[in-house]
CSV table of C-alpha atoms and ligand atoms in Angstrom, one decimal:
chain,number,residue,atom,x,y,z
A,1,MET,CA,-8.3,-13.0,-7.7
A,2,LEU,CA,-6.1,-10.3,-9.4
A,3,LYS,CA,-9.1,-8.0,-9.5
A,4,GLU,CA,-9.2,-8.0,-5.7
A,5,PHE,CA,-5.8,-6.3,-5.7
A,6,SER,CA,-6.8,-3.8,-8.4
A,7,PRO,CA,-9.9,-3.7,-10.6
A,8,TYR,CA,-7.5,-2.6,-13.3
A,9,LEU,CA,-5.3,-5.8,-13.4
A,10,GLU,CA,-6.2,-8.5,-15.8
A,11,TYR,CA,-4.8,-11.1,-18.1
A,12,LYS,CA,-5.8,-10.6,-21.8
A,13,ASP,CA,-4.7,-13.2,-24.2
A,14,GLY,CA,-2.4,-14.6,-21.5
A,15,ILE,CA,-0.5,-11.3,-21.0
A,16,LEU,CA,-1.0,-9.1,-17.9
A,17,HIS,CA,-2.6,-5.8,-18.5
A,18,PHE,CA,-2.8,-2.9,-16.1
A,19,ASP,CA,-5.2,0.0,-16.6
A,20,GLY,CA,-5.6,-1.2,-20.2
A,21,VAL,CA,-1.9,-1.3,-21.0
A,22,ASN,CA,-0.1,-4.5,-22.2
A,23,LEU,CA,2.8,-4.8,-19.7
A,24,LEU,CA,4.9,-6.9,-22.1
A,25,GLU,CA,5.0,-4.1,-24.6
A,26,LEU,CA,5.8,-1.7,-21.8
A,27,VAL,CA,8.8,-3.6,-20.5
A,28,ARG,CA,10.1,-4.0,-24.0
A,29,GLU,CA,10.1,-0.2,-24.2
A,30,PHE,CA,11.2,0.8,-20.8
A,31,GLY,CA,13.2,-2.2,-19.5
A,32,THR,CA,13.2,-3.5,-15.9
A,33,PRO,CA,13.0,-3.2,-13.0
A,34,LEU,CA,10.1,-1.0,-13.7
A,35,TYR,CA,7.5,0.6,-11.4
A,36,VAL,CA,4.1,1.1,-13.0
A,37,TYR,CA,1.1,2.9,-11.5
A,38,SER,CA,-2.5,2.9,-12.5
A,39,GLU,CA,-3.9,6.5,-12.6
A,40,SER,CA,-7.4,5.2,-12.7
A,41,HIS,CA,-6.8,3.2,-9.5
A,42,VAL,CA,-5.3,6.2,-7.7
A,43,ARG,CA,-8.1,8.5,-8.8
A,44,GLU,CA,-10.7,5.9,-7.8
A,45,ARG,CA,-9.3,5.5,-4.3
A,46,ALA,CA,-9.0,9.3,-3.9
A,47,ARG,CA,-12.6,9.7,-4.9
A,48,GLU,CA,-13.7,7.0,-2.5
A,49,TYR,CA,-12.0,8.9,0.3
A,50,LYS,CA,-13.7,12.1,-0.8
A,51,LYS,CA,-17.1,10.5,-1.0
A,52,ASN,CA,-16.8,9.1,2.5
A,53,PHE,CA,-15.2,12.1,4.1
A,54,LYS,CA,-16.8,15.0,2.4
A,55,ASP,CA,-16.0,17.6,5.0
A,56,ALA,CA,-12.6,16.3,5.9
A,57,LEU,CA,-9.2,17.6,4.8
A,58,LEU,CA,-7.5,14.6,3.1
A,59,CYS,CA,-3.7,14.9,3.2
A,60,PHE,CA,-1.9,12.3,1.2
A,61,ALA,CA,1.1,10.8,3.1
A,62,VAL,CA,3.9,11.8,0.7
A,63,LYS,CA,6.3,9.4,2.3
A,64,SER,CA,4.4,6.5,0.7
A,65,ASN,CA,5.1,7.7,-2.8
A,66,TYR,CA,6.6,11.1,-3.7
A,67,ASN,CA,6.5,10.9,-7.4
A,68,LEU,CA,5.7,14.5,-8.6
A,69,HIS,CA,3.2,13.3,-11.1
A,70,LEU,CA,1.2,11.3,-8.6
A,71,LEU,CA,1.3,14.3,-6.2
A,72,ARG,CA,-0.2,16.4,-9.0
A,73,ILE,CA,-3.0,13.9,-9.6
A,74,LEU,CA,-3.8,13.8,-5.9
A,75,GLY,CA,-3.7,17.6,-5.8
A,76,GLU,CA,-6.1,17.8,-8.7
A,77,GLU,CA,-8.4,15.4,-6.7
A,78,GLY,CA,-8.4,18.0,-3.9
A,79,PHE,CA,-6.0,16.3,-1.6
A,80,GLY,CA,-3.5,18.2,0.5
A,81,ALA,CA,-0.3,16.7,1.7
A,82,ASP,CA,1.1,15.2,4.9
A,83,VAL,CA,4.9,15.8,4.8
A,84,VAL,CA,7.7,14.8,7.1
A,85,SER,CA,10.7,16.6,5.6
A,86,GLY,CA,11.7,19.8,3.8
A,87,GLY,CA,12.1,17.7,0.6
A,88,GLU,CA,8.5,16.4,0.8
A,89,LEU,CA,7.2,19.9,1.5
A,90,TYR,CA,9.2,21.3,-1.4
A,91,LEU,CA,7.9,18.7,-3.9
A,92,SER,CA,4.3,18.9,-2.7
A,93,LEU,CA,4.4,22.6,-3.3
A,94,LYS,CA,5.9,22.1,-6.7
A,95,ALA,CA,3.1,19.7,-7.5
A,96,GLY,CA,0.7,22.5,-7.0
A,97,ILE,CA,-0.5,21.6,-3.5
A,98,LYS,CA,-1.1,24.8,-1.5
A,99,GLY,CA,0.6,25.4,1.8
A,100,GLU,CA,-2.8,25.8,3.4
A,101,LYS,CA,-3.5,22.1,2.8
A,102,ILE,CA,-0.1,20.9,4.1
A,103,VAL,CA,0.5,19.3,7.5
A,104,TYR,CA,4.0,18.6,8.7
A,105,ALA,CA,4.8,15.8,11.2
A,106,GLY,CA,8.1,14.3,12.2
A,107,VAL,CA,10.1,14.0,15.4
A,108,GLY,CA,13.3,15.6,14.2
A,109,LYS,CA,12.4,18.7,12.2
A,110,THR,CA,15.4,20.9,11.6
A,111,GLU,CA,15.5,24.7,12.0
A,112,GLU,CA,15.9,25.0,8.2
A,113,GLU,CA,12.9,22.8,7.6
A,114,ILE,CA,10.8,24.6,10.1
A,115,LYS,CA,11.7,28.0,8.6
A,116,LEU,CA,10.8,26.8,5.1
A,117,ALA,CA,7.4,25.6,6.4
A,118,ILE,CA,6.7,28.8,8.3
A,119,GLY,CA,7.6,30.8,5.2
A,120,GLU,CA,5.1,28.7,3.2
A,121,GLY,CA,2.3,29.3,5.7
A,122,ILE,CA,1.4,25.6,6.0
A,123,LEU,CA,-1.8,24.6,7.7
A,124,MET,CA,-0.2,23.2,10.8
A,125,PHE,CA,2.8,21.7,12.4
A,126,ASN,CA,2.1,18.4,14.1
A,127,VAL,CA,4.5,18.9,17.0
A,128,GLU,CA,6.1,15.9,18.6
A,129,SER,CA,7.9,17.2,21.6
A,130,GLU,CA,8.0,20.2,24.0
A,131,GLU,CA,11.4,21.3,22.7
A,132,GLU,CA,10.0,21.4,19.3
A,133,LEU,CA,7.2,23.7,20.5
A,134,TYR,CA,9.7,26.1,22.0
A,135,LEU,CA,11.8,26.1,18.9
A,136,LEU,CA,8.8,26.7,16.7
A,137,ASP,CA,7.7,29.6,18.9
A,138,GLU,CA,11.2,31.2,18.7
A,139,LEU,CA,11.5,30.7,14.9
A,140,SER,CA,8.0,32.0,14.3
A,141,LYS,CA,8.9,35.1,16.3
A,142,SER,CA,12.1,35.7,14.4
A,143,LEU,CA,10.1,35.5,11.1
A,144,LYS,CA,7.3,37.6,12.5
A,145,LYS,CA,4.7,34.9,11.9
A,146,ARG,CA,2.3,33.1,14.1
A,147,SER,CA,2.4,29.4,13.4
A,148,ARG,CA,-0.5,27.0,13.8
A,149,VAL,CA,0.2,23.8,15.8
A,150,SER,CA,-1.4,20.6,16.7
A,151,ILE,CA,0.1,18.3,19.2
A,152,ARG,CA,0.8,14.7,18.3
A,153,VAL,CA,-0.5,12.6,21.1
A,154,ASN,CA,0.6,9.0,21.5
A,155,PRO,CA,-2.6,7.1,22.5
A,156,GLN,CA,-0.5,4.2,23.7
A,157,ILE,CA,-2.3,1.3,22.1
A,158,ASP,CA,-1.1,-1.7,20.2
A,159,PRO,CA,-2.2,-1.5,16.5
A,160,ARG,CA,-1.3,-5.2,16.0
A,161,THR,CA,0.9,-4.6,13.0
A,162,HIS,CA,4.6,-5.1,12.4
A,163,PRO,CA,6.5,-3.5,15.3
A,164,TYR,CA,8.6,-1.4,13.0
A,165,ILE,CA,5.5,0.4,11.7
A,166,ALA,CA,3.6,0.6,15.0
A,167,THR,CA,3.9,4.2,16.1
A,168,GLY,CA,1.3,4.6,18.8
A,169,ILE,CA,2.6,2.1,21.3
A,170,ARG,CA,4.0,3.1,24.7
A,171,ASN,CA,7.7,3.0,24.0
A,172,SER,CA,7.8,4.5,20.5
A,173,LYS,CA,9.6,7.8,19.8
A,174,PHE,CA,6.5,9.4,18.3
A,175,GLY,CA,4.4,12.1,19.9
A,176,ILE,CA,3.8,13.1,23.5
A,177,GLU,CA,2.6,10.7,26.2
A,178,TYR,CA,-1.1,10.6,26.6
A,179,SER,CA,-0.8,11.3,30.3
A,180,ARG,CA,1.1,14.5,29.8
A,181,ALA,CA,-1.0,15.9,26.9
A,182,LEU,CA,-3.1,18.3,28.8
A,183,GLU,CA,-0.1,19.8,30.5
A,184,VAL,CA,1.7,20.3,27.2
A,185,TYR,CA,-1.4,21.9,25.7
A,186,LYS,CA,-1.5,24.4,28.6
A,187,LYS,CA,2.2,25.2,28.0
A,188,ALA,CA,1.6,25.6,24.3
A,189,LYS,CA,-1.3,28.0,24.9
A,190,THR,CA,1.2,30.4,26.7
A,191,LEU,CA,3.5,30.7,23.7
A,192,LYS,CA,2.7,33.9,21.9
A,193,ASN,CA,3.8,33.1,18.5
A,194,LEU,CA,1.9,29.9,18.2
A,195,GLU,CA,-1.8,29.2,17.7
A,196,VAL,CA,-2.9,25.9,19.1
A,197,VAL,CA,-5.4,24.6,16.5
A,198,GLY,CA,-5.4,20.8,16.6
A,199,ILE,CA,-4.6,17.4,17.9
A,200,HIS,CA,-2.8,14.7,15.9
A,201,CYS,CA,-2.5,10.9,16.3
A,202,HIS,CA,-1.2,8.2,14.0
A,203,ILE,CA,-1.1,4.7,15.6
A,204,GLY,CA,0.7,2.8,12.9
A,205,SER,CA,0.4,1.5,9.4
A,206,GLN,CA,-1.0,-1.6,7.5
A,207,ILE,CA,-3.8,-2.0,10.0
A,208,LEU,CA,-6.4,-4.5,8.9
A,209,GLU,CA,-8.7,-4.4,12.0
A,210,LEU,CA,-11.0,-1.6,13.2
A,211,SER,CA,-10.5,-2.2,16.9
A,212,PRO,CA,-7.1,-0.5,17.3
A,213,PHE,CA,-8.6,2.6,15.6
A,214,GLU,CA,-11.6,2.4,18.0
A,215,GLU,CA,-9.3,2.2,21.0
A,216,ALA,CA,-7.2,5.1,19.9
A,217,PHE,CA,-10.1,7.3,18.8
A,218,TYR,CA,-11.9,6.7,22.1
A,219,LYS,CA,-8.8,7.9,24.0
A,220,ILE,CA,-8.3,10.9,21.7
A,221,SER,CA,-12.0,11.9,21.9
A,222,LYS,CA,-11.8,11.9,25.7
A,223,LEU,CA,-8.8,14.2,25.5
A,224,CYS,CA,-10.6,16.5,23.1
A,225,GLU,CA,-13.5,16.7,25.6
A,226,GLU,CA,-11.1,17.6,28.4
A,227,LEU,CA,-9.5,20.2,26.2
A,228,LEU,CA,-12.9,21.7,25.5
A,229,ASN,CA,-13.6,21.8,29.2
A,230,LEU,CA,-10.4,23.8,29.6
A,231,GLY,CA,-11.6,26.2,26.9
A,232,ILE,CA,-9.2,24.9,24.3
A,233,GLU,CA,-11.3,24.5,21.2
A,234,LEU,CA,-9.6,22.6,18.4
A,235,LYS,CA,-10.1,23.5,14.7
A,236,TYR,CA,-8.7,20.2,13.5
A,237,ILE,CA,-8.6,16.6,14.7
A,238,ASP,CA,-6.0,14.9,12.6
A,239,LEU,CA,-6.3,11.1,12.8
A,240,GLY,CA,-3.3,10.2,10.7
A,241,GLY,CA,-3.2,7.3,8.2
A,242,GLY,CA,-2.8,3.6,8.7
A,243,LEU,CA,-5.5,1.7,6.8
A,244,GLY,CA,-4.0,-1.5,5.5
A,245,ILE,CA,-4.3,-3.0,2.0
A,246,LYS,CA,-4.4,-6.5,0.6
A,247,TYR,CA,-0.9,-7.9,0.2
A,248,ARG,CA,-1.9,-11.6,0.6
A,249,PRO,CA,-4.8,-13.1,-1.3
A,250,GLU,CA,-6.5,-13.8,2.0
A,251,ASP,CA,-6.1,-10.3,3.4
A,252,GLU,CA,-9.3,-8.3,3.9
A,253,GLU,CA,-9.2,-4.5,3.8
A,254,ILE,CA,-11.3,-2.3,6.1
A,255,SER,CA,-13.9,-0.6,3.9
A,256,LEU,CA,-13.9,3.2,4.0
A,257,GLU,CA,-17.5,3.1,4.9
A,258,ASP,CA,-16.7,1.1,8.1
A,259,TYR,CA,-13.8,3.4,8.9
A,260,ARG,CA,-16.0,6.5,8.4
A,261,ARG,CA,-18.5,5.0,10.8
A,262,VAL,CA,-15.9,4.7,13.5
A,263,VAL,CA,-14.6,8.2,12.9
A,264,GLU,CA,-18.1,9.6,13.2
A,265,LYS,CA,-18.9,7.5,16.3
A,266,PHE,CA,-16.2,9.3,18.2
A,267,PHE,CA,-15.9,12.7,16.6
A,268,LYS,CA,-19.2,13.7,15.2
A,269,GLY,CA,-20.0,15.9,18.2
A,270,PHE,CA,-16.9,18.1,18.0
A,271,PRO,CA,-16.8,21.4,16.3
A,272,SER,CA,-13.6,20.4,14.5
A,273,ARG,CA,-12.7,19.5,11.0
A,274,ILE,CA,-11.3,16.0,10.6
A,275,VAL,CA,-7.9,15.6,8.8
A,276,LEU,CA,-6.8,12.2,7.5
A,277,GLU,CA,-3.4,11.3,6.2
A,278,PRO,CA,-3.8,8.2,4.1
A,279,GLY,CA,-0.8,6.9,2.1
A,280,ARG,CA,-0.8,3.2,1.5
A,281,SER,CA,-4.6,2.8,1.1
A,282,VAL,CA,-4.5,5.3,-1.7
A,283,VAL,CA,-1.6,4.2,-3.8
A,284,GLY,CA,-0.5,0.8,-2.5
A,285,ASN,CA,-2.4,-1.4,-4.8
A,286,ALA,CA,-2.2,1.1,-7.6
A,287,GLY,CA,1.4,0.1,-8.2
A,288,ILE,CA,3.4,-3.0,-9.2
A,289,LEU,CA,7.1,-3.7,-9.8
A,290,ILE,CA,8.0,-5.6,-12.9
A,291,THR,CA,11.3,-7.5,-12.9
A,292,GLN,CA,13.1,-9.8,-15.3
A,293,VAL,CA,14.4,-13.3,-14.4
A,294,GLN,CA,18.1,-13.5,-14.7
A,295,PHE,CA,18.8,-17.0,-13.6
A,296,PHE,CA,17.3,-20.1,-12.1
A,297,LYS,CA,19.4,-22.1,-9.8
A,298,GLN,CA,19.1,-25.1,-7.5
A,299,LYS,CA,21.3,-25.3,-4.5
A,300,GLU,CA,21.1,-28.0,-1.9
A,301,GLY,CA,17.7,-29.0,-3.1
A,302,LYS,CA,16.4,-25.4,-2.9
A,303,ASN,CA,15.1,-23.4,-5.8
A,304,PHE,CA,16.2,-19.8,-6.4
A,305,LEU,CA,14.7,-17.5,-8.9
A,306,ILE,CA,17.2,-14.6,-9.4
A,307,VAL,CA,15.7,-11.5,-10.8
A,308,ASP,CA,16.9,-8.0,-11.7
A,309,ALA,CA,15.0,-6.2,-8.8
A,310,GLY,CA,16.6,-6.3,-5.4
A,311,MET,CA,16.1,-4.9,-1.9
A,312,ASN,CA,17.4,-1.6,-3.1
A,313,ASP,CA,14.3,-1.3,-5.4
A,314,LEU,CA,11.8,-2.8,-2.9
A,315,LEU,CA,13.0,-3.0,0.6
A,316,ARG,CA,9.8,-4.1,2.4
A,317,PRO,CA,10.4,-7.9,2.2
A,318,SER,CA,13.9,-7.5,3.6
A,319,LEU,CA,13.0,-5.0,6.3
A,320,TYR,CA,9.7,-6.3,7.5
A,321,SER,CA,9.5,-9.8,6.1
A,322,SER,CA,6.6,-8.4,4.2
A,323,TYR,CA,4.6,-10.6,1.8
A,324,HIS,CA,4.2,-9.3,-1.7
A,325,HIS,CA,2.2,-11.4,-4.1
A,326,VAL,CA,4.1,-12.4,-7.2
A,327,VAL,CA,2.5,-13.3,-10.6
A,328,GLY,CA,3.9,-14.0,-14.0
A,329,LEU,CA,3.6,-11.3,-16.7
A,330,ARG,CA,2.5,-14.3,-18.9
A,331,GLU,CA,-0.3,-16.3,-17.4
A,332,GLY,CA,0.9,-19.8,-16.6
A,333,GLU,CA,-0.3,-23.0,-15.0
A,334,GLU,CA,3.1,-24.3,-13.8
A,335,PHE,CA,4.7,-23.3,-10.5
A,336,VAL,CA,7.9,-24.0,-8.5
A,337,VAL,CA,8.5,-23.6,-4.8
A,338,GLY,CA,11.5,-21.5,-3.9
A,339,ASP,CA,12.9,-18.1,-3.1
A,340,LEU,CA,12.7,-15.0,-5.3
A,341,VAL,CA,15.9,-13.2,-4.8
A,342,GLY,CA,17.7,-10.1,-6.1
A,343,PRO,CA,21.3,-9.4,-7.2
A,344,ILE,CA,22.4,-7.5,-4.1
A,345,CYS,CA,25.2,-8.8,-2.0
A,346,GLU,CA,23.2,-9.4,1.2
A,347,SER,CA,21.6,-12.6,2.4
A,348,GLY,CA,18.6,-10.5,3.3
A,349,ASP,CA,18.0,-9.5,-0.3
A,350,PHE,CA,14.8,-11.4,-1.1
A,351,LEU,CA,11.5,-10.5,-2.5
A,352,ALA,CA,9.7,-13.7,-1.6
A,353,LYS,CA,10.7,-16.7,0.5
A,354,GLY,CA,9.6,-20.3,0.3
A,355,ARG,CA,6.9,-19.4,-2.0
A,356,LYS,CA,4.9,-21.0,-4.8
A,357,LEU,CA,6.2,-19.0,-7.7
A,358,PRO,CA,5.4,-19.0,-11.4
A,359,LYS,CA,7.6,-21.4,-13.3
A,360,VAL,CA,9.7,-19.1,-15.4
A,361,LYS,CA,13.0,-19.1,-17.2
A,362,ARG,CA,15.8,-16.6,-17.9
A,363,GLY,CA,14.3,-13.6,-19.7
A,364,ASP,CA,10.8,-14.0,-18.5
A,365,TYR,CA,9.1,-11.4,-16.4
A,366,LEU,CA,7.5,-11.4,-13.0
A,367,CYS,CA,5.2,-8.8,-11.4
A,368,ILE,CA,5.4,-8.0,-7.7
A,369,LEU,CA,2.0,-6.6,-6.6
A,370,SER,CA,1.0,-4.0,-4.1
A,371,ALA,CA,4.2,-2.0,-4.7
A,372,GLY,CA,2.7,1.5,-5.1
A,373,ALA,CA,3.3,2.5,-1.5
A,374,TYR,CA,6.7,2.5,0.3
A,375,GLY,CA,8.2,0.9,-2.8
A,376,PHE,CA,10.1,3.4,-4.9
A,377,SER,CA,10.0,5.9,-2.0
A,378,MET,CA,12.2,3.5,0.1
A,379,SER,CA,14.5,2.6,-2.8
A,380,SER,CA,18.2,3.3,-2.7
A,381,ASN,CA,21.3,3.1,-4.8
A,382,TYR,CA,22.9,0.4,-2.7
A,383,ASN,CA,25.4,-1.7,-4.7
A,384,LEU,CA,25.5,1.4,-6.9
A,385,ARG,CA,22.4,0.3,-8.8
A,386,PRO,CA,20.5,3.0,-10.8
A,387,ARG,CA,17.0,3.3,-9.5
A,388,PRO,CA,14.2,2.1,-11.7
A,389,ALA,CA,12.0,4.1,-14.0
A,390,GLU,CA,8.3,4.8,-13.1
A,391,VAL,CA,5.5,4.8,-15.7
A,392,LEU,CA,2.0,6.0,-15.2
A,393,LEU,CA,-0.8,4.0,-16.9
A,394,SER,CA,-4.2,5.4,-17.8
A,395,LYS,CA,-6.9,3.7,-19.8
A,396,GLY,CA,-4.6,2.1,-22.3
A,397,ASN,CA,-2.2,5.0,-22.5
A,398,TYR,CA,1.1,5.4,-20.7
A,399,LYS,CA,3.7,8.0,-19.8
A,400,LEU,CA,7.2,7.9,-18.3
A,401,ILE,CA,6.9,9.8,-15.0
A,402,ARG,CA,10.5,9.2,-13.8
A,403,ARG,CA,13.3,8.2,-16.1
A,404,ARG,CA,15.6,5.3,-15.1
A,405,GLU,CA,18.8,6.5,-13.5
A,406,THR,CA,22.0,6.1,-15.5
A,407,TYR,CA,25.6,5.7,-14.6
A,408,GLN,CA,26.2,9.3,-15.6
A,409,ASP,CA,23.8,10.4,-12.9
A,410,PHE,CA,26.2,9.0,-10.3
A,411,LEU,CA,28.9,11.4,-11.5
A,412,LYS,CA,26.6,14.4,-10.7
A,413,TRP,CA,26.8,13.6,-7.0
A,414,PHE,CA,30.5,14.1,-6.6
B,501,LLP,N1,0.7,10.0,9.0
B,501,LLP,C1,1.8,9.7,9.7
B,501,LLP,C2,2.2,10.7,10.8
B,501,LLP,C3,2.6,8.6,9.4
B,501,LLP,O1,3.7,8.4,10.1
B,501,LLP,C4,2.3,7.7,8.4
B,501,LLP,C5,3.1,6.6,8.0
B,501,LLP,C6,1.1,8.0,7.6
B,501,LLP,C7,0.4,9.1,8.0
B,501,LLP,C8,0.7,7.2,6.5
B,501,LLP,O2,0.3,5.9,6.9
B,501,LLP,P1,-0.4,4.9,5.8
B,501,LLP,O3,-1.8,5.4,5.5
B,501,LLP,O4,0.5,4.8,4.6
B,501,LLP,O5,-0.4,3.6,6.6
B,501,LLP,N2,7.6,1.9,5.4
B,501,LLP,C9,6.5,1.2,6.0
B,501,LLP,C10,5.4,2.1,6.5
B,501,LLP,C11,5.8,3.2,7.4
B,501,LLP,C12,4.7,4.2,7.7
B,501,LLP,C13,5.2,5.4,8.4
B,501,LLP,N3,4.2,6.3,8.7
B,501,LLP,C14,6.0,0.1,5.1
B,501,LLP,O6,6.6,-0.1,4.1
B,501,LLP,O7,5.1,-0.7,5.5
């Protein structure tokens, strides 16, 4: 069953190994909470994307995991970057990803961020409002540059995922309404310092069915036809990210082959290059979070396993009630039913609720699976907790790729 999460996860002599590395030895060296990533898994997923989308530009969604070393690996694999802030742009460039492979989305880009991106000559701005178009035109003029834009169109479909991560529905803040898209394209064409090169859509994240993609792509392809009829030829059709991963043992992922078929079905006939922005489906199951059990307590008949990782380290369960599978670092046969909770002073600080959990005691370790995407990148210092270390594993070798924060780090902020 573990192999279905990652082919690189396995118990050897009763101890969990990831990408050939004994995780017990690893936590003894680096402590907990500890994020670990399998380089082999990341490269394999990147190559599967490349194999299926040979002619596409693949832009890794940096928001899912911004570790510089992972960005370098993805850059080496030929990926570009999908960024949503000046910070993500800066780090992607530092990781060696060229501006010409960077796309920039986001509803609230600041002047400073836009200027930075213009200066770096990024591939295109995925523009989310008319005001943004005008600002981009003005700033491009002041910097004597012509900026490439694509317009993010909201296809207004329900991706049947958690409402907080559904972005293509009618009342969300993202993109431009489908019904006004043509009008906005016509306006954009009149702006002298902009070159209209593409269309962008992203309907949501953690999607496990093909039908929402089909609905959205149908609508976007119709729009592309209408644009062509108006003489607006698009160089790029950017379909965003969104492919879900296995979090629960029973979850079934969409295969990249099936996804490719859907993309081809709607867009094969267009003279445009496809851009994809996958995040979770590249790194999600390449990462796990290891935590140490502090205490076990029973309260009013309920079992609580209290561990040293909290909502500040992995926010997803608290924010979206997300399920993350939990396994023992040591293979075991005994289980308890209860809540896995962190040390944070919030009732919402839990990692698993009412779950069959490995029967462990103080000092033992638990591994929280599928933590490679939106894990560390959503972490914080709440309760003034130093953020965890991150370690990269590769075929039996390992490397610290972000050191654990220290109390002294806190002083540097003030
Ligand atoms: N492109 C755009 C414009 C996006 O907004 C996103 C994700 C992606 C690409 C990448 O989507 P992916 O392939 O990773 O599904 N924090 C949430 C997920 C928020 C996703 C936001 N946008 C979570 O932990 O589930």
